[in-house]
């Protein structure tokens, strides 16, 4: 069983169950209308949540006690017979303004329409909630308002701009009630009407849109004349004041603190016509003036106004002969206060009140065009104001400025003509026979290039450089990069001389060149305008291009010599079609035909450049650093000497000569290269023959054993004293089964006993020693697997000559011997087996120890013994 609700909560629930009722409303108070006017009574329903459209019924009662059906929005037969005819004519109608609002319209109100009007809404609700009807009282007064003009018919006024005029409207009322009148002046021009000035029923003045300034300045006023006349005064008529003027009067009454407009009447008072002011302008049609002189243009005014009007004169300039001000700019203006606004070179003055002159000083070609004179007449208004009464534009006055252009001729000559490629070229463009070149004229130059063609094809000229009137030099696409690099130089040497220099003339520069001298005239804004171009005759730059020829001849002054003597060779150079050549020489050596020690190998020995700087190239004999000399005997002759020649120096010797041509400054260009005929060094000797062989007592060793290799040199032929022989011995190894890899230097022993050992990546070491005069022992200590392969020795014999100098013989190589390194199986597996057995024993003992500890401490379970009877079975618990 539930607990009863508290009293406040119960009251709140009951208040939520109350539904707000509908409320029908009509205007409060009493509505007053005049006979013949229209009556409009609105009625609406608030707080309505029923159908989409609410229905309304209207009833009328003259006394307020018994109502007669007047109109209904949903029942056709609702109105009484008395009002059906007026309803059919449309004098009485209902106009719905919203779903819950409607208006009752009664046109041409009669005295019988005075009474009470009730608006009600039909209800189908089960219970009545709210107000379903409302009543308003209507009073109908007799028409006591009289409105009319001061004279009939309405007059027509013809005025000029600036003249004053007045209009009057007469109105009065004989209403028994206390009413107020409101008056408004309107201007009608076709379908458009404007409110000029209004006097409200509360006695306040309200100027219409556009008349505020004229009202505040006193130009437009509204006042009363006598007791029933209202006067509109305009101090100075404007063209916008033309039209039909109407006087609109409304009658107002106050009811319960609010104002009601009971009727309104309007009457046409007058028609005002504003006569335009005649204004004509006269300017000269065409004027011609010489450049540098003054331009004087007159603008003559003709008008029919004789009163106090002030002109405003403005001169415009444009390039096209039309009367539009588009694309024009103002030159000078004389305002109505006679103040002139112009630029320093333009003046505006007036000779008399009807003639105004424009003066343009120091005219130029840019002043050629069309001049327009714009005149506006201003008339004074009220309170020192001004208004425009007329405006006119003159016909364009065409002005042509003739210019006595300067006369001059242009002459182009080549002060430097190239004979070869890379020679400089210099052109001079001169201005001669100058006439009428005044201080305000500036001469500049443009340079052009045209390629020569053998046929008659027309080739367009390419711009090299152009100089503007402000001395700004702009490069063309062809010359921009070379001018920035300093190869093209454009300069002005004198006032009448311009030069163009090509530092290095190339074959692509061959062609025709011409210059164009332009005359520039200074303008008033300090800018420059080009006025004339004069072209020079072209100058052709061309030279016959022939192939460069360079010939080198080598000779040997002493053709027979023996080893240890000095070898001498001279090279004679001759050239053709090379400008100012200088020569660089390179001495080369090649092995003679049939020498297979180093075939097809060219060795560079020593060189001398074009500046006579000597450089050793690939001369690597340290004992004979100063053994070769190359010197310049004459400009075209060079001599090479090699002292203490060796048998290994045998071969073919040549001079490689390069001709260099200067290209400016310290720069040189390679013109041609040529190789001389060979000079052969051939030693005819019957000396000893040397051979080399390799022997080993240990061709197959076990890893870690010692490898012993002997390089044995044998001598055949002439018998030599051991002190007259020396050897450079080098040992090489190819660590592969074949000879497909590059040999590795193991160790070398020179003839002076200096040992050099090569770098290796494994631990075995090598040693090299001389066992006897002709035997050399190589030992590999602690051999490893990587030491297998082919071993051979290289021997370079040195023999002392009868003169006491050592001669280097040809290098000889032994045949390779293959060395095998075997692996010691017992030693290879001894240590791994010992380590394995030891690790297994340790791991087994460790496992037993871990098992014992786990069973003794971790898995032990305490058993609690209980007392048992002897007659029962033993417990099944186990430890």
PDB file of C-alpha atoms in Angstrom, residues 552-555 569-573 585-587 630 633-634 636-640 653-657 676-677 679:
ATOM      1  CA  UNK A 552     107.716  18.022 -85.942  1.00  0.00           C
ATOM      2  CA  UNK A 553     110.995  16.496 -87.157  1.00  0.00           C
ATOM      3  CA  UNK A 554     113.354  14.670 -84.779  1.00  0.00           C
ATOM      4  CA  UNK A 555     117.028  13.913 -85.491  1.00  0.00           C
ATOM      5  CA  UNK A 569     117.864  14.153 -79.714  1.00  0.00           C
ATOM      6  CA  UNK A 570     116.678  17.484 -81.232  1.00  0.00           C
ATOM      7  CA  UNK A 571     113.146  18.320 -82.430  1.00  0.00           C
ATOM      8  CA  UNK A 572     112.449  21.005 -85.055  1.00  0.00           C
ATOM      9  CA  UNK A 573     108.886  22.426 -85.194  1.00  0.00           C
ATOM     10  CA  UNK A 585     107.108  19.413 -75.752  1.00  0.00           C
ATOM     11  CA  UNK A 586     106.692  15.940 -74.221  1.00  0.00           C
ATOM     12  CA  UNK A 587     109.396  13.234 -74.660  1.00  0.00           C
ATOM     13  CA  UNK A 630     114.939  18.971 -71.966  1.00  0.00           C
ATOM     14  CA  UNK A 633     117.247  25.943 -78.094  1.00  0.00           C
ATOM     15  CA  UNK A 634     115.173  28.283 -80.269  1.00  0.00           C
ATOM     16  CA  UNK A 636     110.935  26.271 -82.780  1.00  0.00           C
ATOM     17  CA  UNK A 637     113.721  23.887 -81.721  1.00  0.00           C
ATOM     18  CA  UNK A 638     114.088  21.724 -78.604  1.00  0.00           C
ATOM     19  CA  UNK A 639     116.862  19.390 -77.404  1.00  0.00           C
ATOM     20  CA  UNK A 640     116.588  16.252 -75.208  1.00  0.00           C
ATOM     21  CA  UNK A 653     111.951   8.052 -78.567  1.00  0.00           C
ATOM     22  CA  UNK A 654     109.651  10.760 -79.937  1.00  0.00           C
ATOM     23  CA  UNK A 655     108.765  14.423 -79.378  1.00  0.00           C
ATOM     24  CA  UNK A 656     105.049  15.172 -78.848  1.00  0.00           C
ATOM     25  CA  UNK A 657     104.602  18.900 -79.592  1.00  0.00           C
ATOM     26  CA  UNK A 676     107.650  13.479 -84.425  1.00  0.00           C
ATOM     27  CA  UNK A 677     109.341  10.599 -86.149  1.00  0.00           C
ATOM     28  CA  UNK A 679     114.640   7.940 -82.814  1.00  0.00           C
TER      29      UNK A 679
END
